[in-house]
Coordinates of C-alpha atoms in Angstrom, one line a residue:
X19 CA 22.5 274.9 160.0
X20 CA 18.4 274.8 159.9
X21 CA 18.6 275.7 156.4
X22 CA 20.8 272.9 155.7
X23 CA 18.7 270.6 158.0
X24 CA 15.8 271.2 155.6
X25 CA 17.2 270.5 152.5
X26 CA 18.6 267.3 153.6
X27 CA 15.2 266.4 155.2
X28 CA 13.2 267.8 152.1
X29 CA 15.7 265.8 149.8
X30 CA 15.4 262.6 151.5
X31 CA 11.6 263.0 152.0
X32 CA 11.1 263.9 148.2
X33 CA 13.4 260.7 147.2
X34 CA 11.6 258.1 149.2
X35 CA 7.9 259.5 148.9
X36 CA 8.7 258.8 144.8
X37 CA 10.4 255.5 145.6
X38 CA 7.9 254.0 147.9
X39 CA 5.2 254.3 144.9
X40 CA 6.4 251.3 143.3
X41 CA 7.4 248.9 146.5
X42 CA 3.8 249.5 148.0
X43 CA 2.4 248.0 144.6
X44 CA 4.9 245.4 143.7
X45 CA 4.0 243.7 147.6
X46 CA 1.1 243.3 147.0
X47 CA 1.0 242.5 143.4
X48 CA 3.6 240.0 144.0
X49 CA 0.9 237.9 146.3
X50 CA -1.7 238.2 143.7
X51 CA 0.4 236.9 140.8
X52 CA 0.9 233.9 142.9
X53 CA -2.8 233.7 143.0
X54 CA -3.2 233.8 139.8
X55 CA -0.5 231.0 139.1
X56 CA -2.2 228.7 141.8
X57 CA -5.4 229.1 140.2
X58 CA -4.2 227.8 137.0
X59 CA -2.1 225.1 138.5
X60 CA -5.4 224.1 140.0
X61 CA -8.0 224.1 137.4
X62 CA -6.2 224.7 134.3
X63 CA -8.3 227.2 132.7
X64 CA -5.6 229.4 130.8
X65 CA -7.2 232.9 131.7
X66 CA -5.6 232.4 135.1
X67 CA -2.1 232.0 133.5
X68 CA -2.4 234.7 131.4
X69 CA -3.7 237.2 133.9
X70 CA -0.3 236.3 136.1
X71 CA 1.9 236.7 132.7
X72 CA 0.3 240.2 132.2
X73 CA 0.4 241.1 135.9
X74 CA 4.1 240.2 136.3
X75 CA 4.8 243.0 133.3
X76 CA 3.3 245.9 135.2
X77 CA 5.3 243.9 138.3
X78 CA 8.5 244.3 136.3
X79 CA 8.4 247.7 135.3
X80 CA 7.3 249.1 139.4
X81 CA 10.5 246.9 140.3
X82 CA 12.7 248.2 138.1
X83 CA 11.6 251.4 138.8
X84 CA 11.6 250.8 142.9
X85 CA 15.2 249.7 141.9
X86 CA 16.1 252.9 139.9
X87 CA 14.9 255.4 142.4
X88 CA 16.0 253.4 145.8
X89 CA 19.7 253.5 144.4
X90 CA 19.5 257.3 145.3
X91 CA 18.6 257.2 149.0
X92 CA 21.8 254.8 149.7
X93 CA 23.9 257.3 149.2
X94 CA 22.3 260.0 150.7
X95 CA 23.2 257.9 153.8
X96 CA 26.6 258.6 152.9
X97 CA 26.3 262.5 151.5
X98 CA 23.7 263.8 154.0
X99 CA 22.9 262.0 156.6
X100 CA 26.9 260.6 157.4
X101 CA 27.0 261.5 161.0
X102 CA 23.3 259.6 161.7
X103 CA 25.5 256.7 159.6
X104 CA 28.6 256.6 161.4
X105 CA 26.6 256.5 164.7
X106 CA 24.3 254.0 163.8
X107 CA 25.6 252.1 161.2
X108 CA 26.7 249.1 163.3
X109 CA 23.1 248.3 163.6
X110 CA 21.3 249.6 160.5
X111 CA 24.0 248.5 158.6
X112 CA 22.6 244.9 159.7
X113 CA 19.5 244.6 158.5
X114 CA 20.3 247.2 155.5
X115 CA 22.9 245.0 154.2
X116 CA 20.6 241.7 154.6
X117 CA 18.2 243.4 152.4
X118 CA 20.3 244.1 149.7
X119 CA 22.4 240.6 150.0
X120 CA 19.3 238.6 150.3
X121 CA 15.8 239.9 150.0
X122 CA 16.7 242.0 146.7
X123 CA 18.7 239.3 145.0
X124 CA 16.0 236.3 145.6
X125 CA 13.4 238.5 144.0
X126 CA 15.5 239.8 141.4
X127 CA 16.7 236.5 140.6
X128 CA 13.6 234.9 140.3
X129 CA 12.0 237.5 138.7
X130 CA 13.8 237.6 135.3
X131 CA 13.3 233.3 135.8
X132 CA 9.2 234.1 136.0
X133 CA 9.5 236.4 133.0
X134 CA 11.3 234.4 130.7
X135 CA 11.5 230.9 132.0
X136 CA 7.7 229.2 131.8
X137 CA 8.3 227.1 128.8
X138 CA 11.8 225.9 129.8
X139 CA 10.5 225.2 133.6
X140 CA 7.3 224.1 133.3
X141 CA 4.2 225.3 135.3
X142 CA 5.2 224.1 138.5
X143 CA 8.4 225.5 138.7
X144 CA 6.8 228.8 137.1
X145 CA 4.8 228.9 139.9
X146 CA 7.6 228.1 142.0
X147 CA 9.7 231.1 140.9
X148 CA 6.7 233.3 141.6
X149 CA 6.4 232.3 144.6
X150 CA 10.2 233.4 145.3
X151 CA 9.7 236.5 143.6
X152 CA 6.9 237.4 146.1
X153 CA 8.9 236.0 149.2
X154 CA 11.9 238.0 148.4
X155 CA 9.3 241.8 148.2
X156 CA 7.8 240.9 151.1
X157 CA 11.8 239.8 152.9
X158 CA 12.9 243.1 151.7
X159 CA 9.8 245.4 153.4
X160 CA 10.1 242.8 156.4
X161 CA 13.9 243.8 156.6
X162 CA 13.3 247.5 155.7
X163 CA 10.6 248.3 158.1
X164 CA 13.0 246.2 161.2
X165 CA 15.6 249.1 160.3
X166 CA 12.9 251.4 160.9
X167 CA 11.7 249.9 163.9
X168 CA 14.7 249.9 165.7
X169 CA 14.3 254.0 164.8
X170 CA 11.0 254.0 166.1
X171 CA 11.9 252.3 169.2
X172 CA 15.7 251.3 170.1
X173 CA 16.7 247.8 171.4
X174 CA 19.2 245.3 171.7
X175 CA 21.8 248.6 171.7
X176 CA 24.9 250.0 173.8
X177 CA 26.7 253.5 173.0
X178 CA 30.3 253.2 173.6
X179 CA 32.4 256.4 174.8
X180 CA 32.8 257.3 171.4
X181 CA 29.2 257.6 170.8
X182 CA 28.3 254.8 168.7
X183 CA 25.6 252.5 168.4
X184 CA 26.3 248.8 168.3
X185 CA 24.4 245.6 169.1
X186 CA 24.1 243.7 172.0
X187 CA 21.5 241.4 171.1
X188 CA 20.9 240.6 167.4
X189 CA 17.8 239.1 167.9
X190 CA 16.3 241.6 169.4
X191 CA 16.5 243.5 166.1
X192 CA 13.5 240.9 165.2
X193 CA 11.4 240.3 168.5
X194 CA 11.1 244.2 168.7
X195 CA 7.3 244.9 169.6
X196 CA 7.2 247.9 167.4
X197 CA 8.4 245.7 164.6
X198 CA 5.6 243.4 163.8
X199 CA 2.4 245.4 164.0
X200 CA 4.2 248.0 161.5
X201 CA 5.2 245.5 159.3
X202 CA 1.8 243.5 159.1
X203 CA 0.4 247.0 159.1
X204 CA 2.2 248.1 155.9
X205 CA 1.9 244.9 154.3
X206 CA -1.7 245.1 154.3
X207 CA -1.7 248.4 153.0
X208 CA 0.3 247.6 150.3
X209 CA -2.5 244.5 149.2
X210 CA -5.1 247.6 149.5
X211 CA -2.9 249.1 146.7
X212 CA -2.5 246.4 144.5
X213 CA -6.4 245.4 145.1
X214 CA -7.6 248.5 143.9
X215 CA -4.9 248.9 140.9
X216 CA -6.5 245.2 140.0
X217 CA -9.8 246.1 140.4
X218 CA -10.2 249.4 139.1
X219 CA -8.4 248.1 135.4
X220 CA -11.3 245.3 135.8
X221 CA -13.6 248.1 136.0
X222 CA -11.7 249.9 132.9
X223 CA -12.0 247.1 131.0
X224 CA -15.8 246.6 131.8
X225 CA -16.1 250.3 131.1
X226 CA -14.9 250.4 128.0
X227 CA -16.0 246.8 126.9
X228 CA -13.2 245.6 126.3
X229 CA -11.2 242.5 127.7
X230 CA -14.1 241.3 129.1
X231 CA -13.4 238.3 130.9
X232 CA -10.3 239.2 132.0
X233 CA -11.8 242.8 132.9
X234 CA -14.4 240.4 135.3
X235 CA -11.6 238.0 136.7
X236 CA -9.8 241.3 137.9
X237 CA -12.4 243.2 139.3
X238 CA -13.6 240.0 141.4
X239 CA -9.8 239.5 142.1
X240 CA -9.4 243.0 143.2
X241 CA -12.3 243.2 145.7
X242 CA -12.4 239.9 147.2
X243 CA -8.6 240.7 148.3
X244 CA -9.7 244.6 148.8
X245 CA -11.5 243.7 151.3
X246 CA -9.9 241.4 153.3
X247 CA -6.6 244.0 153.5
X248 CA -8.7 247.0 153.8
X249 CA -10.0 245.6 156.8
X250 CA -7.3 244.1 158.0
X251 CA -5.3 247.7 158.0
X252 CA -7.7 249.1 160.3
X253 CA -7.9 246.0 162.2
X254 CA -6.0 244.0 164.2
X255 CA -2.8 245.9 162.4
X256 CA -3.3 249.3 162.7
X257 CA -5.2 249.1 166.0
X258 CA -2.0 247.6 167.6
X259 CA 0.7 250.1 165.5
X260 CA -1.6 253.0 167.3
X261 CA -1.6 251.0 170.7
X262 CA 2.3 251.2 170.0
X263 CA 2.8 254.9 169.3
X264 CA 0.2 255.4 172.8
X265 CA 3.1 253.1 174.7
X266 CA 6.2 254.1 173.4
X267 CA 5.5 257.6 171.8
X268 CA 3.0 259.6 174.2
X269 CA 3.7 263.0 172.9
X270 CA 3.2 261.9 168.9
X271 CA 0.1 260.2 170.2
X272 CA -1.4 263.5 171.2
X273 CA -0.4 265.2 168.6
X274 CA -1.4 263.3 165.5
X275 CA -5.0 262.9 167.5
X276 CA -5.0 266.7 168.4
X277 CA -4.9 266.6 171.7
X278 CA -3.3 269.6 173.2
X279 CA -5.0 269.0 176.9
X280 CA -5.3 266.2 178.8
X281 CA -9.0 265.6 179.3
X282 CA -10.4 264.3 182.7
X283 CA -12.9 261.5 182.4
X284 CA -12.2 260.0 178.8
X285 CA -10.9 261.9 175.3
X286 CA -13.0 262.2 172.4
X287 CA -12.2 261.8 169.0
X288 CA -11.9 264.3 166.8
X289 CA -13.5 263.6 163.0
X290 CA -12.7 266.8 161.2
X291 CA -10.7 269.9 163.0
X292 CA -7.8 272.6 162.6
X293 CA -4.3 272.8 164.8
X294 CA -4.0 275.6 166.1
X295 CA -0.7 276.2 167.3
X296 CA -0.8 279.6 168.8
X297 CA -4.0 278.7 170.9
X298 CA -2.7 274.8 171.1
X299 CA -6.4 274.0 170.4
X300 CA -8.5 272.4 167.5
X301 CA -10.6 275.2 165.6
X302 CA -14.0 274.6 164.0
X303 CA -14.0 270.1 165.4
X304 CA -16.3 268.0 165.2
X305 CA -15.8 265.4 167.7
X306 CA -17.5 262.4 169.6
X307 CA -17.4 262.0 173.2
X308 CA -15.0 259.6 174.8
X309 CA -14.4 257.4 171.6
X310 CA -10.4 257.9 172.0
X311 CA -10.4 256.5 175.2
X312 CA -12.3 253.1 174.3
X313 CA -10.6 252.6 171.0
X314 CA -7.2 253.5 173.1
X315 CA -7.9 251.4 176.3
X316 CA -11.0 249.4 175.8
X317 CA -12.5 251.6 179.0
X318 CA -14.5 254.9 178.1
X319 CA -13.5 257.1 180.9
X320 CA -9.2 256.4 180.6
X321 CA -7.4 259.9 180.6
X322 CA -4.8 260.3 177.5
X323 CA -2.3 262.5 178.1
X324 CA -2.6 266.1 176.3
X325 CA 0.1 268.1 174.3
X326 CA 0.5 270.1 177.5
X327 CA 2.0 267.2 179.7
X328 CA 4.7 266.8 177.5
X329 CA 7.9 269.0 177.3
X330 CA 7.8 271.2 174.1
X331 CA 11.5 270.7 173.1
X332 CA 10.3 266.9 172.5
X333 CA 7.2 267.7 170.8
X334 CA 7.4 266.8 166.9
X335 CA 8.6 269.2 164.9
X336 CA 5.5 269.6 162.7
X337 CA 2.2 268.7 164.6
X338 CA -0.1 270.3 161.8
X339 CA 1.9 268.4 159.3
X340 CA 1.5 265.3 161.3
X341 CA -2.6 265.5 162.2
X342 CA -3.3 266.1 158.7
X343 CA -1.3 263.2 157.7
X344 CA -3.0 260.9 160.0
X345 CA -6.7 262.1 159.6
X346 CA -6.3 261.9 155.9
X347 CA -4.9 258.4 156.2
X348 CA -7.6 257.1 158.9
X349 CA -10.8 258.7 156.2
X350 CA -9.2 257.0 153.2
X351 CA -8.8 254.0 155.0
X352 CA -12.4 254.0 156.0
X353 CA -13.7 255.1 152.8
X354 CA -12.0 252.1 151.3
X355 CA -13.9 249.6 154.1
X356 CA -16.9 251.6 152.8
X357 CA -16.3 250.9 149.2
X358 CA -14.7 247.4 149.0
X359 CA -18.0 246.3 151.3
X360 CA -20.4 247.6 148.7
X361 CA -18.8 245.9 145.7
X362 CA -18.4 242.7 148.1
X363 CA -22.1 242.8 148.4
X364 CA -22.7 243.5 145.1
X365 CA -20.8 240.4 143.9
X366 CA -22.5 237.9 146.3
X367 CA -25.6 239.9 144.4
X368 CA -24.1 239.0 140.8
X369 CA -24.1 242.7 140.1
X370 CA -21.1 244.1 140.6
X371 CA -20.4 244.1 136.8
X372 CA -23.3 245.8 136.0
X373 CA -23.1 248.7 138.9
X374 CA -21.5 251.6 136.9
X375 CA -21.3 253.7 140.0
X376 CA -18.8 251.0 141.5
X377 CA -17.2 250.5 138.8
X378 CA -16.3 254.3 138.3
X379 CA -15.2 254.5 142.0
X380 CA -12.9 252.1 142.0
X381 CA -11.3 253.4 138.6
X382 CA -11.3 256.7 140.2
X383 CA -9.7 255.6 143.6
X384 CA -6.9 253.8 141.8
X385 CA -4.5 256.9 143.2
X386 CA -6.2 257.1 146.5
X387 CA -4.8 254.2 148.2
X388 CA -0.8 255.5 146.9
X389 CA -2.0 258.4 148.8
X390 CA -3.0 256.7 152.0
X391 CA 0.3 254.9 151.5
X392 CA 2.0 258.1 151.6
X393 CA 0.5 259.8 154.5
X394 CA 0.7 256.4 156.6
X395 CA 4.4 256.5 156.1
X396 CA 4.6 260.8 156.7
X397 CA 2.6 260.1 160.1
X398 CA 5.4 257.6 161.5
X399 CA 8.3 259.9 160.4
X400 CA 7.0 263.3 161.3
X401 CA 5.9 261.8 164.3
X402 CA 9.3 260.6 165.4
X403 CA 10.7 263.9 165.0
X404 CA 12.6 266.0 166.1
X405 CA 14.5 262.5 166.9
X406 CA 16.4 260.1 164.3
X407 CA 16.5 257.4 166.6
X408 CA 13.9 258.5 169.4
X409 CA 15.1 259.6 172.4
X410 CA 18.4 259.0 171.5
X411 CA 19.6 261.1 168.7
X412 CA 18.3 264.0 167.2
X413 CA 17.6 265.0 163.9
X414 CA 19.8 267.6 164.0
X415 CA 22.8 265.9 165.7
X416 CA 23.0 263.2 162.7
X417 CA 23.1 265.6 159.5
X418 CA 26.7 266.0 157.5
X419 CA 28.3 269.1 158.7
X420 CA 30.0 269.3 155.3
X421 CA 27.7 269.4 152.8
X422 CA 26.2 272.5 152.1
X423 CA 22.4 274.1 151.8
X424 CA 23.3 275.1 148.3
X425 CA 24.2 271.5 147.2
X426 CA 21.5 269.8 148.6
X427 CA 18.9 272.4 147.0
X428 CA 21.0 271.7 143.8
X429 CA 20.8 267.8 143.5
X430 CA 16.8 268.1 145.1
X431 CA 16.1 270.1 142.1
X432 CA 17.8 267.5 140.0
X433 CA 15.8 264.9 141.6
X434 CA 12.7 266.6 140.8
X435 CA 13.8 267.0 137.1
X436 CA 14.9 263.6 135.9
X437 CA 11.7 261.6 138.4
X438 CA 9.4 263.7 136.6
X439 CA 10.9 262.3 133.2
X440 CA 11.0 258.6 135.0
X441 CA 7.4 259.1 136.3
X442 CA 6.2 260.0 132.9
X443 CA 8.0 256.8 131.3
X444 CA 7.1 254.9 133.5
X445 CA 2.8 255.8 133.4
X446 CA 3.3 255.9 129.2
X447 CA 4.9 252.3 129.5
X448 CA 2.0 250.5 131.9
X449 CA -0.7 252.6 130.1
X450 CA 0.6 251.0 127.1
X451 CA 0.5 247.2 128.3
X452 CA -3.1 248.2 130.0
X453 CA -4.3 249.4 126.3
X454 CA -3.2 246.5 125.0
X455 CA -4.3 244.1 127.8
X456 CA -3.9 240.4 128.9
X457 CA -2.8 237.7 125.8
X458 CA -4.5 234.8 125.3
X459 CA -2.8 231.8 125.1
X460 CA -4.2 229.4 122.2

């Protein structure tokens, strides 16, 4: 059974890891191509026109790919996870099922419109359908992060005798206080993607000296939205998702901070340190004094609760796994600040385009933020284990009894196989529009 609970687990996490790359870009993309379109509508100067034309291709290739590679994890409801979906699907089948039936067909509807439609529309419905496309990405991770909300914290829910979950109260799905800090929270993340995608081909293009107007409208582009959302991810949205986890999960709190005993008189926070498990204590930290405490509760001297206050059989499943996920998101995060601020400052200076160490940073950061992305999402899953919808059903109690280890090692490696060949398309495709770059319109 534990073997098959870790295939299914690895299978799922593999699938949606690869998937998210392209949603987390296409977000935020989708609000910049808007952007773009308004700027033109507004001053008429073409580059702004063209720089949405060329965005949108690179926004059409993550989508189909996001489209490709989400088709998978549907039916893994079905094949591994059945019992967790016979349990639960009157209620994740809600907002699931919205997604798909609205969210997905506004923006793929208006999407092949944006493409292929300017000349026949005209700009102002051009713009129009952009502005669909990017309402329908951001419905779909509004409708996509409720479902995981409800996960995260359960309302609006009675369990009949037979065990399963149904509503009570739809709305609730919505007004659930977990739900909007997360989603703001991931929203913003996934503009500090598409801001340092945008930027850092500016700074290729600079670099190279090639495309150089365009190469200077996106690196401007990238930061001056770079650093609004980079900001805006640590604060007010991730503040309040942290303030959540505190209120609602106590025991992931302490874990993802490292806190494995409750200290008397304030915590500290730890800035660089090792899990222990066997000692349940931090090796080799560096840590200030008290700093948990006031960025927890506003008051220096507040207890939080340690590891050891908390019964073990609820503790997550994998606290090293979950630290490191959170400590490597929170120094990205404020390495980005640190970064975005400089070039900010730089372009109020008129340097920025002459500053080759910027320039090379953000070209080399381009992964980073997919990164951060990734380690944001592992910190709220790993931290809700060992529980598929907390407190209320485990992990274990909602895998398919029928499917075998052996199967699900089978398919994973199949996985692996054909997104390598995907992921390897896909990078030759968009390096090939990059190379070739923005097209003038005469």
């Amino acid at each position: 059974m534990e073997d098959m609970l870790f295939y299914d687990r690895m299978q799922f996490a593999f699938t949606i890891t690869f998937h998210y790359l392209f949603p987390q870009l296409t977000m935020g993309l989708s609000l910049m191509i808007v952007f773009f379109k308004w700027k033109f509508l507004r001053t008429k100067i073409e580059k702004y026109n063209d720089a949405a034309k060329f965005w949108m291709k690179i926004f059409a290739l993550n989508f189909a790919m996001g489209v490709v590679t989400g088709i998978p994890m549907e039916f893994q409801f079905g094949t591994n996870w059945a019992k967790f979906s016979e349990l639960t699907g009157g209620i994740i089948g809600q907002t699931l099922a919205m997604e798909g039936m609205f969210s997905f067909f506004l923006e793929s509807s208006f999407l092949g419109l944006f493409l292929f439609g300017e000349k026949t529309l005209g700009h102002k419905l051009h713009f129009l359908t952009g502005f669909l496309v990017f309402l329908g990405s951001w419905a779909s991770g509004f409708l996509i992060i409720a479902t995981h909300s409800w996960m995260q914290n359960p309302v609006g829910y009675e369990i009949l005798a037979n065990g399963k979950f149904v509503l009570n109260n739809f709305s609730a799905l919505f007004s659930n206080p977990w739900l909007w800090p997360s989603y703001l929270h991931n929203q913003a993340a996934s503009l500090v993607t598409s801001s340092f995608v945008v930027a850092g081909i500016g700074a290729l293009y600079l670099l190279n000296k090639k495309h150089l107007e365009f190469g200077k409208l996106f690196l401007k582009t990238g930061v001056v939205f770079g650093v609004v959302a980079s900001i805006l991810v640590a604060f007010p949205t991730g503040d309040l998702a942290a303030k959540n986890v505190v209120k609602y999960q106590p025991v992931t709190f302490a874990a993802m901070e490292g806190v494995f005993e409750t200290e008397k008189g304030g915590s500290e926070i730890v800035l660089i340190g090792q899990p222990n498990m066997l000692e349940k204590k931090l090796d080799n930290k560096i840590a200030v004094p008290n700093i948990l405490s006031f960025l927890t509760y506003q008051e220096w001297n507040t207890e939080i609760k340690g590891l050891n206050e908390f019964d073990k059989k609820n503790y997550p499943t994998n606290i090293p796994g979950l630290y490191y996920a959170y400590h490597i998101m929170v120094g990205l995060g404020t390495i980005f600040i640190a970064l975005m601020l400089a070039s900010i400052v730089q372009l109020f200076r008129k340097k920025l385009y002459q500053t080759k160490w910027i320039l090379w940073s953000l070209l080399f950061m381009i992964p980073f933020p997919y990164i951060a992305n990734t380690t944001g999402w592992y910190t709220a899953e790993l931290g809700r284990q060992p529980w598929l919808v907390y407190n209320l059903l485990r992990t274990s109690a909602g895998a398919s009894p029928t499917v075998s280890s052996g199967n699900t090692l089978f398919t994973l490696l199949g996985f692996i196989g054909l997104y390598l060949l995907l992921g390897m398309l896909f990078l030759i495709l968009v390096g090939k529009i990059i190379n070739k770059g923005p097209q003038t319109t005469h």
